[in-house]
XYZ file of C-alpha atoms in Angstrom:
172
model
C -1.024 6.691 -19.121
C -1.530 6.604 -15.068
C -4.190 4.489 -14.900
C -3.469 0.701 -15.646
C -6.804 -1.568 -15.578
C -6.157 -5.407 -14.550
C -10.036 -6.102 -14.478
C -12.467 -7.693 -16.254
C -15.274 -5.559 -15.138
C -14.630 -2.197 -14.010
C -15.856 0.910 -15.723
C -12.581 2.311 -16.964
C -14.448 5.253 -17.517
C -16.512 5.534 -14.615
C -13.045 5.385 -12.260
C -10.800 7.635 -14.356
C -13.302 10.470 -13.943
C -13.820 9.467 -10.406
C -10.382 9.327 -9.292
C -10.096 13.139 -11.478
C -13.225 14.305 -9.638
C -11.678 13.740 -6.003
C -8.120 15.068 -6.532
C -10.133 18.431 -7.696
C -10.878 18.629 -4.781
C -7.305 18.875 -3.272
C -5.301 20.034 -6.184
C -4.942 23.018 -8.734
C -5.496 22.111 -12.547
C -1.480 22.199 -12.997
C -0.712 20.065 -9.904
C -3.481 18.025 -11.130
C -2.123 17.565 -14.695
C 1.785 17.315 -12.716
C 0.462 14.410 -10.563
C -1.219 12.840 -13.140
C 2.014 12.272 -15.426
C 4.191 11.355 -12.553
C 1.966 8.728 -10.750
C 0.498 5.517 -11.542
C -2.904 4.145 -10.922
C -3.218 0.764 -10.757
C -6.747 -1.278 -10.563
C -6.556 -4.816 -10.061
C -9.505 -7.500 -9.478
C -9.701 -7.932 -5.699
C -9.324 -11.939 -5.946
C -5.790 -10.918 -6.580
C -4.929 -9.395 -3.491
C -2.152 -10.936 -1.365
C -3.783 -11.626 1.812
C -0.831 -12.107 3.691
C 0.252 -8.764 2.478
C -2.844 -7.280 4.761
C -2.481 -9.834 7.376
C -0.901 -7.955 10.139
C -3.339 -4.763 9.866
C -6.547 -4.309 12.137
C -9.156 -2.248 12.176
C -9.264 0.329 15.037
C -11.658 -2.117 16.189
C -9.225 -4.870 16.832
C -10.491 -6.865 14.240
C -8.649 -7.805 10.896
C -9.481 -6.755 7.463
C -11.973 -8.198 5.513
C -10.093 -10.248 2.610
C -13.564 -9.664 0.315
C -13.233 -5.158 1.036
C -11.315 -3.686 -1.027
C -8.347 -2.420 -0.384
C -4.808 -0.640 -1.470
C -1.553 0.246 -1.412
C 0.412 3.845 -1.957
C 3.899 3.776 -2.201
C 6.449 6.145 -4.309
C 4.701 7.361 -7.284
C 2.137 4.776 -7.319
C -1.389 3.592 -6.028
C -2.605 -0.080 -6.286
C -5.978 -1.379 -5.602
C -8.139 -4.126 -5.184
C -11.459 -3.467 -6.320
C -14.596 -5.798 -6.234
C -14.337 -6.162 -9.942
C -17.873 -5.565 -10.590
C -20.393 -3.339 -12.370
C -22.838 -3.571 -9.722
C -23.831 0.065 -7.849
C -23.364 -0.941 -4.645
C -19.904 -2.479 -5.373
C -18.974 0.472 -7.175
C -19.682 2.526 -4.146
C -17.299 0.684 -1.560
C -14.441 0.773 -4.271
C -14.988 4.348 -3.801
C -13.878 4.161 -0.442
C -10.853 2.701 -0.996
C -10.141 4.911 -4.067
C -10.681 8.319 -1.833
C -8.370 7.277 1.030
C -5.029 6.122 -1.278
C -5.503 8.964 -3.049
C -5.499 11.397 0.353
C -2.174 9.504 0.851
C -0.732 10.217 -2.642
C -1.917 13.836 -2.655
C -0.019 14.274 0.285
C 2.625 12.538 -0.533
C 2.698 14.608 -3.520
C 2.422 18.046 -2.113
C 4.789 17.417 0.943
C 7.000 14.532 0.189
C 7.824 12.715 3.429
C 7.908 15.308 5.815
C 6.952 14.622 9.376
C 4.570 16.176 11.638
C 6.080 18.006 14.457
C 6.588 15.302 17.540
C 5.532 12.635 15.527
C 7.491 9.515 14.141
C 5.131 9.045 11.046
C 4.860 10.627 7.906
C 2.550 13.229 7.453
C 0.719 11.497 3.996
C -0.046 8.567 7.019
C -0.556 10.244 9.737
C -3.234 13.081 8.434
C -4.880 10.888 6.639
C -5.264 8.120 9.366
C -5.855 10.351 11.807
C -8.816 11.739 9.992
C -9.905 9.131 9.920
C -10.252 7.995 12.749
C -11.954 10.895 13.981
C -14.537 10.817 11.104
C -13.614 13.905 9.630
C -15.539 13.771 6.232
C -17.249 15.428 3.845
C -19.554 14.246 0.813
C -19.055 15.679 -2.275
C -21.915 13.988 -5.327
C -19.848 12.656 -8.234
C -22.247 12.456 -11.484
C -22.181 9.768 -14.136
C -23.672 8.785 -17.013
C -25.199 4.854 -16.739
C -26.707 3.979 -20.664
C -29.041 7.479 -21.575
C -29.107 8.766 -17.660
C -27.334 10.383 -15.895
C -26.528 8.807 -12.223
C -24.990 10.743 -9.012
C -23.043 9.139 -6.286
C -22.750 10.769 -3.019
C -18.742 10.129 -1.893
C -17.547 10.314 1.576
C -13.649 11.647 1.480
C -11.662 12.014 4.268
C -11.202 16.042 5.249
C -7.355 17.123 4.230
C -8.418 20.332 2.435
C -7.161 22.531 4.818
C -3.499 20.432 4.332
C -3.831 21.214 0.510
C -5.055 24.599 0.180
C -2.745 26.805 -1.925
C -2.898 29.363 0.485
C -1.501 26.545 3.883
C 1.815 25.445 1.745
C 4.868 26.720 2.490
C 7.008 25.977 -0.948
């Protein structure tokens, strides 16, 4: 199973399909199914997070990160994340965030292992992703849900690395 819940209060269903919905946007059905069985997905209540762990990062801003945003980790095979461990909308819709960038890391991690970018002394899966970011390089893509007997849709922000993931840009 790659997705491991450590919450009280998240919709395991709501973030399954979620997390599904934005690596269709990056990956074929078989890489999809591939990545699916090879990586773990790991949601853990954000009062959990080791603080220190984050301590040294800033914000392009300068500023350090929030301990109460969420936030994550992607290493070899696996994604962690601190989530506001919460069924409220609004919450829901800044653990999106989070969810969209790790997974732009573990995609292309994923696709292109740890090869570098020409010139450049980090990894591509870091450096296109970061990069993108900061240059606001998005694109909103409406992820539907179902909340009781309605059905809900959530507009998602995710950082622009198609054009790293098309079929048609790899070199295998």
């Amino acid at each position: 199973m790659p997705f491991l819940f450590r919450s009280k209060n998240l919709d395991h269903s709501f973030y399954e399909q979620l997390t599904r919905r934005i690596l269709y946007e990056f990956l074929t059905a078989k890489e999809m199914i591939d990545f699916l069985s090879s990586w773990s997905i790991e949601f853990h209540n954000l009062e959990y997070m080791n603080k220190q762990f984050f301590a040294h990062v800033k914000l392009t801003e300068g500023q350090r990160i929030s301990d109460n945003s969420p936030a994550g980790v992607t290493g070899q095979e696996q994604i962690i994340l601190y989530l506001h461990d919460s069924k409220n909308e609004f919450k829901m819709r800044e653990n999106t965030d989070r969810i969209q960038h790790e997974l732009c890391h573990a995609v292309l991690y994923y696709l292109y292992g740890n090869k570098r970018l020409p010139g450049q002394k980090l990894n591509m899966a870091v450096k296109a992703v970061h990069d993108q970011n900061d240059n606001n390089i998005r694109y909103t893509i409406n992820y539907w849900h179902k909340k009781f007997l309605f059905w809900k849709k959530i507009q998602i922000s995710i950082i622009d690395i198609r054009h790293l993931t098309k079929i048609h840009n790899r070199q295998n």
